[in-house]
Short mmCIF file of C-alpha atoms and ligand atoms in Angstrom, two decimals:
data_model
loop_
_atom_site.label_atom_id
_atom_site.label_comp_id
_atom_site.label_asym_id
_atom_site.label_seq_id
_atom_site.Cartn_x
_atom_site.Cartn_y
_atom_site.Cartn_z
CA MET A 434 184.75 113.76 168.08
CA LYS A 435 183.23 114.43 164.66
CA GLU A 436 179.97 116.31 164.85
CA ARG A 437 176.91 114.16 164.27
CA GLU A 438 175.13 114.73 160.99
CA GLU A 439 171.65 116.31 160.86
CA PHE A 440 169.01 116.72 158.19
CA GLY A 441 169.17 120.19 156.67
CA SER A 442 165.56 121.14 157.39
CA ARG A 443 162.27 119.93 158.78
CA VAL A 444 161.03 119.26 155.26
CA ALA A 445 164.06 117.07 154.61
CA TYR A 446 163.36 115.11 157.78
CA ILE A 447 159.69 114.59 156.89
CA LEU A 448 160.57 113.58 153.33
CA ALA A 449 163.13 111.08 154.60
CA LEU A 450 160.57 109.59 157.01
CA THR A 451 158.02 109.48 154.20
CA GLY A 452 160.62 107.84 151.98
CA SER A 453 161.07 105.13 154.57
CA ALA A 454 157.34 104.70 155.06
CA VAL A 455 156.20 104.72 151.45
CA GLY A 456 157.45 101.52 149.91
CA LEU A 457 156.52 98.06 148.75
CA GLY A 458 154.22 98.02 151.76
CA ASN A 459 152.02 100.60 150.05
CA ILE A 460 152.14 99.44 146.45
CA TRP A 461 152.66 95.71 146.77
CA ARG A 462 151.38 94.66 150.20
CA PHE A 463 148.52 97.07 150.92
CA PRO A 464 146.40 96.41 147.79
CA TYR A 465 146.65 92.63 148.11
CA MET A 466 145.95 92.67 151.82
CA MET A 467 142.91 94.77 151.12
CA GLY A 468 141.92 92.33 148.41
CA GLU A 469 142.27 89.38 150.77
CA HIS A 470 140.52 90.99 153.73
CA GLY A 471 137.33 92.46 152.31
CA GLY A 472 138.18 95.82 150.71
CA ALA A 473 136.75 98.78 152.60
CA ALA A 474 136.34 96.93 155.93
CA PHE A 475 140.09 96.41 155.95
CA LEU A 476 140.71 99.97 154.81
CA ILE A 477 138.66 101.51 157.61
CA THR A 478 140.27 99.30 160.26
CA TYR A 479 143.67 100.13 158.84
CA LEU A 480 143.06 103.90 158.89
CA PHE A 481 141.79 103.68 162.46
CA PHE A 482 144.93 101.84 163.59
CA ALA A 483 147.14 104.23 161.61
CA ALA A 484 145.75 107.22 163.49
CA VAL A 485 145.25 105.73 166.95
CA ILE A 486 148.15 103.32 167.32
CA ALA A 487 150.73 103.73 164.55
CA MET A 488 151.04 107.52 164.83
CA PRO A 489 151.68 107.44 168.62
CA ILE A 490 154.20 104.62 168.18
CA MET A 491 155.96 106.69 165.54
CA LEU A 492 156.08 109.47 168.08
CA CYS A 493 157.63 107.11 170.66
CA GLU A 494 160.38 106.07 168.28
CA SER A 495 161.09 109.59 167.17
CA LEU A 496 161.34 111.00 170.63
CA ILE A 497 163.65 108.22 171.78
CA GLY A 498 165.87 108.85 168.74
CA ARG A 499 166.02 112.58 169.12
CA ARG A 500 166.60 112.43 172.85
CA ALA A 501 169.43 109.91 172.65
CA ARG A 502 170.87 111.16 169.34
CA THR A 503 172.19 107.73 168.48
CA GLY A 504 171.16 104.38 166.96
CA THR A 505 168.62 102.02 168.56
CA TYR A 506 170.91 99.86 170.68
CA ASP A 507 172.87 102.74 172.20
CA ALA A 508 169.68 104.77 172.63
CA MET A 509 168.34 102.13 175.01
CA LYS A 510 171.66 102.17 176.82
CA ILE A 511 171.62 105.93 177.22
CA LEU A 512 168.00 106.26 178.28
CA SER A 513 167.72 103.36 180.70
CA PRO A 514 170.20 101.89 183.17
CA ASN A 515 168.33 98.59 182.96
CA LYS A 516 170.36 96.33 180.67
CA GLY A 517 167.29 94.32 179.61
CA TRP A 518 166.15 97.14 177.35
CA ARG A 519 169.26 96.80 175.24
CA LEU A 520 167.72 93.59 174.04
CA LEU A 521 164.94 95.64 172.42
CA GLY A 522 167.60 97.75 170.71
CA GLY A 523 169.41 94.63 169.56
CA ILE A 524 166.24 92.96 168.29
CA SER A 525 165.31 96.01 166.29
CA VAL A 526 168.71 96.13 164.59
CA PHE A 527 168.32 92.42 163.82
CA ALA A 528 164.76 92.92 162.49
CA ALA A 529 165.83 95.85 160.32
CA PHE A 530 168.67 93.79 158.92
CA THR A 531 166.55 90.71 158.09
CA ILE A 532 163.84 92.80 156.48
CA ALA A 533 166.51 94.65 154.48
CA SER A 534 167.81 91.33 153.16
CA TYR A 535 164.54 89.97 151.80
CA TYR A 536 163.12 93.37 150.88
CA SER A 537 166.07 93.83 148.55
CA VAL A 538 164.99 90.70 146.68
CA VAL A 539 161.55 92.20 145.97
CA GLY A 540 163.22 95.52 145.17
CA GLY A 541 165.31 93.59 142.65
CA TRP A 542 162.18 92.12 141.03
CA SER A 543 160.82 95.63 140.59
CA ILE A 544 163.98 96.72 138.77
CA ASP A 545 163.72 93.57 136.66
CA TYR A 546 160.15 94.46 135.69
CA LEU A 547 161.16 98.06 135.06
CA VAL A 548 163.87 96.92 132.67
CA ARG A 549 161.36 94.62 130.94
CA SER A 550 158.84 97.46 130.64
CA VAL A 551 161.46 99.64 128.99
CA PHE A 552 162.95 97.09 126.61
CA THR A 553 160.24 94.61 125.74
CA GLY A 554 156.97 95.69 127.35
CA PHE A 555 154.38 93.06 128.24
CA LYS A 556 152.91 92.42 124.80
CA GLY A 557 150.84 89.32 124.23
CA LEU A 558 150.72 87.99 127.79
CA ASP A 559 147.67 86.07 128.92
CA HIS A 560 146.92 84.94 132.49
CA TYR A 561 149.09 81.87 132.16
CA SER A 562 152.07 83.41 130.48
CA ALA A 563 152.03 86.30 133.00
CA ALA A 564 152.20 83.74 135.80
CA ALA A 565 154.89 81.83 133.94
CA LEU A 566 156.86 85.04 133.48
CA SER A 567 156.82 85.88 137.18
CA TYR A 568 157.76 82.30 138.00
CA ARG A 569 160.71 82.57 135.61
CA VAL A 570 161.75 85.94 137.03
CA PHE A 571 161.56 84.78 140.65
CA SER A 572 163.06 81.33 140.29
CA SER A 573 165.77 81.84 137.70
CA PRO A 574 169.16 80.88 139.16
CA TRP A 575 170.85 84.19 138.30
CA GLU A 576 168.36 86.88 137.29
CA PRO A 577 166.97 87.76 140.74
CA ILE A 578 170.47 87.67 142.20
CA ILE A 579 171.74 90.17 139.65
CA PHE A 580 168.87 92.57 140.29
CA HIS A 581 169.04 92.11 144.05
CA THR A 582 172.73 93.00 143.84
CA LEU A 583 172.00 96.08 141.75
CA PHE A 584 169.27 97.22 144.09
CA LEU A 585 171.27 96.71 147.27
CA LEU A 586 174.37 98.29 145.76
CA THR A 587 172.45 101.43 144.79
CA CYS A 588 171.01 101.64 148.25
CA SER A 589 174.32 101.08 150.04
CA THR A 590 175.97 103.72 147.85
CA VAL A 591 173.39 106.29 148.95
CA ILE A 592 173.94 105.31 152.58
CA PHE A 593 177.69 105.56 152.13
CA PHE A 594 177.21 109.25 151.23
CA GLY A 595 175.61 109.86 154.60
CA VAL A 596 172.62 111.75 155.94
CA ARG A 597 172.75 115.04 154.01
CA LYS A 598 174.46 114.08 150.78
CA GLY A 599 172.85 110.64 150.58
CA ILE A 600 169.53 110.08 152.33
CA GLU A 601 168.32 113.69 152.22
CA LYS A 602 169.27 114.32 148.61
CA ILE A 603 167.66 111.15 147.27
CA SER A 604 164.49 111.57 149.36
CA LYS A 605 164.00 115.13 148.14
CA LEU A 606 164.43 114.00 144.59
CA THR A 607 162.35 110.83 144.59
CA MET A 608 159.40 111.60 146.86
CA PRO A 609 157.74 114.30 144.71
CA LEU A 610 158.41 112.24 141.58
CA LEU A 611 156.88 109.17 143.17
CA PHE A 612 153.66 110.94 144.14
CA LEU A 613 153.39 112.52 140.72
CA LEU A 614 153.84 109.17 138.96
CA MET A 615 151.25 107.45 141.14
CA VAL A 616 148.68 110.22 140.75
CA ILE A 617 149.06 110.14 136.96
CA ILE A 618 148.61 106.36 136.98
CA MET A 619 145.56 106.61 139.23
CA VAL A 620 143.89 109.24 137.05
CA TYR A 621 144.55 107.12 133.96
CA ALA A 622 143.19 104.04 135.70
CA LEU A 623 140.03 105.79 136.85
CA PHE A 624 139.22 106.70 133.25
CA LEU A 625 139.36 103.09 132.05
CA PRO A 626 135.92 101.68 131.31
CA GLY A 627 134.71 99.45 134.14
CA SER A 628 137.17 100.87 136.64
CA PHE A 629 134.36 102.18 138.77
CA ASN A 630 133.71 98.71 140.16
CA GLY A 631 137.19 98.81 141.66
CA VAL A 632 136.35 102.09 143.38
CA LYS A 633 133.11 100.61 144.69
CA TYR A 634 135.02 97.58 145.94
CA LEU A 635 137.33 99.80 147.93
CA LEU A 636 134.52 101.88 149.34
CA LYS A 637 131.96 99.22 150.20
CA PRO A 638 132.79 97.54 153.50
CA ASP A 639 132.19 93.81 153.94
CA TRP A 640 132.00 93.66 157.75
CA SER A 641 131.69 89.87 157.80
CA GLN A 642 135.47 89.94 157.33
CA PHE A 643 135.96 91.91 160.54
CA THR A 644 137.73 89.19 162.54
CA PRO A 645 140.71 89.13 164.94
CA LYS A 646 142.75 87.85 162.06
CA MET A 647 141.84 90.81 159.93
CA MET A 648 142.51 93.22 162.77
CA ALA A 649 145.92 91.71 163.34
CA ALA A 650 146.62 91.94 159.63
CA ALA A 651 145.55 95.61 159.54
CA LEU A 652 147.65 96.45 162.59
CA GLY A 653 150.68 94.58 161.25
CA GLN A 654 150.25 96.32 157.92
CA SER A 655 150.13 99.74 159.58
CA PHE A 656 153.41 98.99 161.38
CA PHE A 657 155.04 97.61 158.26
CA SER A 658 153.87 100.49 156.12
CA MET A 659 155.01 103.12 158.58
CA SER A 660 158.35 101.39 159.20
CA LEU A 661 157.65 100.98 162.91
CA GLY A 662 159.04 98.69 165.55
CA MET A 663 162.54 98.22 164.17
CA GLY A 664 164.29 101.49 164.71
CA ALA A 665 164.11 103.10 161.26
CA VAL A 666 162.07 106.04 162.52
CA LEU A 667 164.22 106.16 165.63
CA VAL A 668 167.46 106.42 163.68
CA TYR A 669 166.15 109.01 161.19
CA SER A 670 164.78 111.06 164.07
CA SER A 671 168.15 111.01 165.76
CA TYR A 672 169.26 113.15 162.80
CA SER A 673 166.40 115.65 163.18
CA LYS A 674 166.93 119.11 164.59
CA LYS A 675 166.18 119.90 168.22
CA SER A 676 163.78 122.59 167.00
CA ASP A 677 161.69 120.22 164.82
CA ASN A 678 158.14 119.51 165.88
CA LEU A 679 158.04 115.73 166.30
CA LEU A 680 154.25 115.53 166.58
CA SER A 681 153.48 117.38 163.39
CA SER A 682 156.27 115.53 161.55
CA ALA A 683 154.78 112.18 162.60
CA CYS A 684 151.30 113.33 161.56
CA TRP A 685 152.52 114.43 158.14
CA THR A 686 154.32 111.15 157.61
CA VAL A 687 151.25 109.10 158.55
CA LEU A 688 149.13 111.27 156.29
CA PHE A 689 151.49 110.98 153.32
CA ASP A 690 151.91 107.24 153.82
CA SER A 691 148.19 106.51 154.10
CA GLY A 692 147.41 108.91 151.26
CA PHE A 693 149.93 107.15 149.07
CA ALA A 694 148.57 103.72 149.98
CA LEU A 695 145.10 104.91 149.03
CA ILE A 696 146.24 106.37 145.72
CA ALA A 697 148.09 103.15 144.91
CA GLY A 698 145.10 101.08 146.07
CA PHE A 699 142.69 102.97 143.82
CA ALA A 700 145.08 102.91 140.88
CA ILE A 701 145.61 99.17 141.15
CA MET A 702 142.05 98.10 141.99
CA ALA A 703 140.56 100.37 139.30
CA THR A 704 142.83 98.71 136.74
CA VAL A 705 142.20 95.21 138.08
CA PHE A 706 138.43 95.63 137.82
CA ALA A 707 138.58 97.35 134.44
CA ILE A 708 140.25 94.22 133.01
CA GLY A 709 138.20 91.80 135.10
CA ALA A 710 141.19 90.31 136.93
CA ASN A 711 141.03 88.83 140.42
CA PRO A 712 141.50 91.43 143.20
CA GLY A 713 142.24 88.75 145.79
CA SER A 714 145.15 87.14 144.00
CA GLY A 715 147.49 87.82 146.93
CA PRO A 716 151.18 88.66 146.86
CA THR A 717 151.38 88.02 143.14
CA LEU A 718 149.00 90.90 142.39
CA VAL A 719 151.65 93.40 141.40
CA PHE A 720 154.07 91.10 139.59
CA GLU A 721 151.60 88.78 137.90
CA THR A 722 148.25 90.46 137.51
CA LEU A 723 149.54 93.88 136.54
CA PRO A 724 151.82 92.78 133.68
CA TYR A 725 148.84 90.84 132.30
CA ILE A 726 146.75 93.99 132.63
CA PHE A 727 149.38 96.07 130.85
CA SER A 728 149.39 93.58 128.03
CA GLN A 729 145.58 93.75 127.76
CA MET A 730 145.70 97.55 127.79
CA GLY A 731 148.31 97.40 125.08
CA LEU A 732 145.83 95.80 122.66
CA ASP A 733 144.00 99.15 122.39
CA SER A 734 146.68 101.66 123.25
CA PRO A 735 150.19 100.22 123.07
CA LEU A 736 151.98 103.48 123.79
CA ALA A 737 149.89 104.31 126.86
CA ALA A 738 150.29 100.77 128.19
CA ARG A 739 154.04 100.97 127.73
CA LEU A 740 154.36 104.36 129.42
CA ILE A 741 152.08 103.40 132.29
CA SER A 742 153.96 100.17 132.92
CA ILE A 743 157.31 101.99 132.88
CA GLY A 744 155.95 104.66 135.25
CA PHE A 745 154.46 102.05 137.51
CA PHE A 746 157.54 99.88 137.92
CA LEU A 747 159.73 102.97 138.24
CA ALA A 748 157.49 104.06 141.11
CA VAL A 749 157.75 100.63 142.74
CA ALA A 750 161.54 100.61 142.43
CA LEU A 751 161.99 104.14 143.80
CA ALA A 752 159.59 103.56 146.67
CA ALA A 753 161.43 100.36 147.56
CA LEU A 754 164.82 102.05 147.36
CA THR A 755 164.06 104.82 149.87
CA SER A 756 162.57 102.28 152.29
CA GLU A 757 165.54 99.96 151.97
CA MET A 758 167.83 102.91 152.70
CA SER A 759 166.24 103.41 156.10
CA MET A 760 166.59 99.74 157.05
CA ILE A 761 170.22 99.64 156.01
CA GLU A 762 170.89 102.86 157.93
CA VAL A 763 169.68 101.19 161.15
CA SER A 764 172.50 98.64 160.93
CA VAL A 765 175.08 101.05 159.50
CA SER A 766 174.51 103.60 162.27
CA HIS A 767 174.81 100.78 164.78
CA PHE A 768 178.23 99.75 163.47
CA ILE A 769 179.37 103.37 163.29
CA GLU A 770 178.23 104.40 166.73
CA HIS A 771 178.50 101.20 168.69
CA ARG A 772 181.59 99.74 167.08
CA GLY A 773 183.33 102.94 166.07
CA MET A 774 183.60 101.99 162.39
CA SER A 775 183.85 104.55 159.61
CA ARG A 776 180.72 105.04 157.51
CA ALA A 777 182.48 103.54 154.50
CA LYS A 778 183.47 100.39 156.36
CA ALA A 779 180.05 100.01 158.02
CA SER A 780 178.22 100.46 154.70
CA LEU A 781 180.43 97.86 153.06
CA LEU A 782 180.00 95.37 155.88
CA VAL A 783 176.21 95.69 155.95
CA PHE A 784 176.10 95.46 152.17
CA VAL A 785 178.06 92.20 152.14
CA LEU A 786 176.01 90.60 154.93
CA ALA A 787 172.63 91.63 153.50
CA TRP A 788 173.78 90.61 150.05
CA ILE A 789 174.62 87.06 151.17
CA ILE A 790 171.34 86.58 153.06
CA GLY A 791 169.45 88.17 150.17
CA ILE A 792 170.99 85.61 147.80
CA LEU A 793 169.68 82.81 150.02
CA CYS A 794 166.24 84.48 149.89
CA CYS A 795 166.47 84.67 146.08
CA MET A 796 167.34 80.99 146.00
CA SER A 797 164.35 80.12 148.14
CA PHE A 798 162.27 80.57 145.00
CA GLY A 799 164.59 78.31 142.99
CA SER A 800 167.15 75.76 144.08
CA LEU A 801 166.38 76.21 147.80
CA SER A 802 162.60 76.05 147.40
CA GLN A 803 162.54 72.64 149.09
CA PHE A 804 164.58 73.86 152.03
CA LYS A 805 162.10 74.69 154.76
CA LEU A 806 162.40 75.78 158.37
CA PHE A 807 159.23 75.37 160.46
CA GLY A 808 157.40 74.70 157.19
CA TYR A 809 158.46 77.98 155.57
CA THR A 810 160.98 78.81 152.88
CA LEU A 811 163.67 81.25 154.00
CA PHE A 812 161.98 84.15 152.26
CA ASP A 813 158.58 83.43 153.79
CA LEU A 814 160.10 82.85 157.18
CA PHE A 815 161.90 86.21 157.14
CA ASN A 816 158.80 87.94 155.82
CA MET A 817 156.59 86.39 158.45
CA VAL A 818 158.85 86.55 161.49
CA SER A 819 160.10 90.05 160.87
CA SER A 820 156.91 91.79 159.93
CA ASP A 821 154.31 89.81 161.84
CA VAL A 822 156.27 89.11 164.99
CA LEU A 823 159.36 91.27 165.44
CA MET A 824 157.84 94.54 164.27
CA THR A 825 154.77 94.12 166.43
CA LEU A 826 156.85 93.22 169.47
CA GLY A 827 159.24 96.08 168.69
CA ALA A 828 156.36 98.55 168.52
CA LEU A 829 155.02 97.20 171.79
CA GLY A 830 158.48 97.51 173.35
CA PHE A 831 158.95 101.11 172.24
CA SER A 832 155.57 102.18 173.59
CA ILE A 833 156.21 100.50 176.95
CA PHE A 834 159.66 102.04 177.06
CA VAL A 835 158.32 105.56 176.55
CA GLY A 836 155.19 105.12 178.67
CA TRP A 837 156.66 103.21 181.58
CA VAL A 838 160.44 103.42 181.59
CA MET A 839 161.37 106.92 180.46
CA ASP A 840 160.85 109.81 182.80
CA LYS A 841 157.54 111.54 182.02
CA ALA A 842 159.17 114.97 182.23
CA VAL A 843 161.70 113.94 179.57
CA VAL A 844 158.94 112.68 177.29
CA ARG A 845 157.03 115.93 177.71
CA ASP A 846 160.20 117.93 177.12
CA GLU A 847 160.85 116.17 173.79
CA LEU A 848 157.25 116.36 172.61
CA THR A 849 156.78 120.02 173.46
CA ASN A 850 160.36 121.16 172.77
CA GLY A 851 160.86 122.24 176.33
CA GLY A 852 157.30 123.53 176.68
CA THR A 853 157.67 126.02 173.85
CA MET A 854 155.02 124.41 171.65
CA LYS A 855 151.58 125.33 172.91
CA GLY A 856 149.51 122.95 170.76
CA ASN A 857 151.69 119.98 171.66
CA SER A 858 151.52 120.88 175.35
CA ILE A 859 147.73 120.74 175.22
CA LEU A 860 147.78 117.41 173.36
CA PHE A 861 150.40 115.91 175.64
CA LYS A 862 147.99 114.42 178.16
CA PRO A 863 145.83 112.40 175.75
CA LEU A 864 148.86 111.34 173.74
CA TYR A 865 150.68 110.15 176.82
CA PHE A 866 147.61 108.19 177.86
CA ILE A 867 147.48 106.49 174.46
CA ILE A 868 151.18 105.69 174.59
CA LYS A 869 151.04 104.36 178.14
CA TRP A 870 147.76 102.44 178.04
CA VAL A 871 145.81 102.28 174.79
CA ALA A 872 148.57 101.34 172.37
CA PRO A 873 150.31 98.60 174.39
CA VAL A 874 147.04 97.04 175.56
CA MET A 875 145.53 97.00 172.07
CA ILE A 876 148.71 95.64 170.50
CA LEU A 877 148.91 92.91 173.11
CA ILE A 878 145.26 91.89 172.78
CA ILE A 879 145.39 91.77 169.01
CA PHE A 880 148.73 89.98 168.98
CA LEU A 881 147.60 87.32 171.44
CA THR A 882 144.12 86.72 169.99
CA ASN A 883 145.66 86.29 166.60
CA LEU A 884 148.26 83.91 167.97
CA PHE A 885 145.80 81.69 169.82
CA LEU A 886 142.60 81.93 167.78
N1 LIG B 841 157.60 101.00 155.28
C1 LIG B 841 158.19 100.24 154.25
C2 LIG B 841 157.13 99.89 153.23
O1 LIG B 841 156.00 100.27 153.34
C3 LIG B 841 158.84 99.00 154.75
C4 LIG B 841 159.75 99.22 155.87
C5 LIG B 841 159.63 98.44 156.98
C6 LIG B 841 160.74 100.18 155.82
C7 LIG B 841 160.44 98.64 158.05
C8 LIG B 841 161.58 100.37 156.90
C9 LIG B 841 161.42 99.62 158.01
O2 LIG B 841 157.40 99.22 152.30
#
């Protein structure tokens, strides 16, 4: 049998995990969620969940992956004789695949806006024409399909090259560039007159917004942002070395992801307040409000506005690409390991399937906008079901699996590398307690209160 691929180093593994985590969730979703849920109150709740629930769940997924050294479905098969758990593996492959399909549509929009920034810029847009532009971009019969195709094709090509030559190479290249771009944009934004109100907005908590709904939103966002509950971390970790420290890798990833979300949040809110735009404008914040802002900036400094808008949409596209790669890899590794396909065949198959579903998602902003299931368009349905329901249930499943189904000695062995890591051995007890009790109980309470309240 061919030897299974591995990441070349611990740094490569952490960068790949960070690449999966840092994505549209940080630049597109996080700022608007914060805008909708009361700024700093949301931020504090989010950071709390990131440290206390998301990090331990990431640990669960990574230790399952590294122990089983295979994709999600087969990992469940290897680690538990109980067939019911395979359902969790199957659901996570399904969730990863559906998210990959609609995520590629948004990834396509970001390439579209990048191309516009390069060739035309956003000169002369006012509020209305910025909204009209995004409407045109989203609902045109062919434009989003072309860019979705381009985005998905790039991603599938990287995946076709495999773990070392594909995922690792691209993550090492894009992650430092992405952070650099975002920091430059944030510094520029913080120097704009009036930007300080945006900073205040992010730092002043409005606790009246602290409701079960907001908690559920913050928890869901932490799972989405850290790619949890659908096997992406599991699959990447199955390519990590036996000598890697899973705990410190998970901590670094959570730190990088939250740090990046904060940088993006400050950059975007500082700019939004400097221009006097609406911070709570929702999902359209990045694609509607920002182009308007770039056009306003361009009145005083056209070159800076142009460069910042190019840098910004380049960052969005790169962040989206490395996240999409991890979702596609979940399905590709499944077809390779479970069905015995070659990587080339599996990459092609997943590309074609995700491409077709992605096209339907593109059309749900245009010709299929009247087609609704349970009151949602296809895009909204995928977005809602996969991130609000499947990811949360997946995360719950993985924590129960590690806390209640796997042998405790095996869990300790993975977390402490056979007892050789002193620090991890000391932390094992509290971590295990969180995994077994705190995380599942909190997820369940928040999930149910949100469902019924
Ligand atoms: N974490 C990615 C983001 O923040 C999204 C993602 C979800 C990636 C699930 C992989 C798996 O955009």
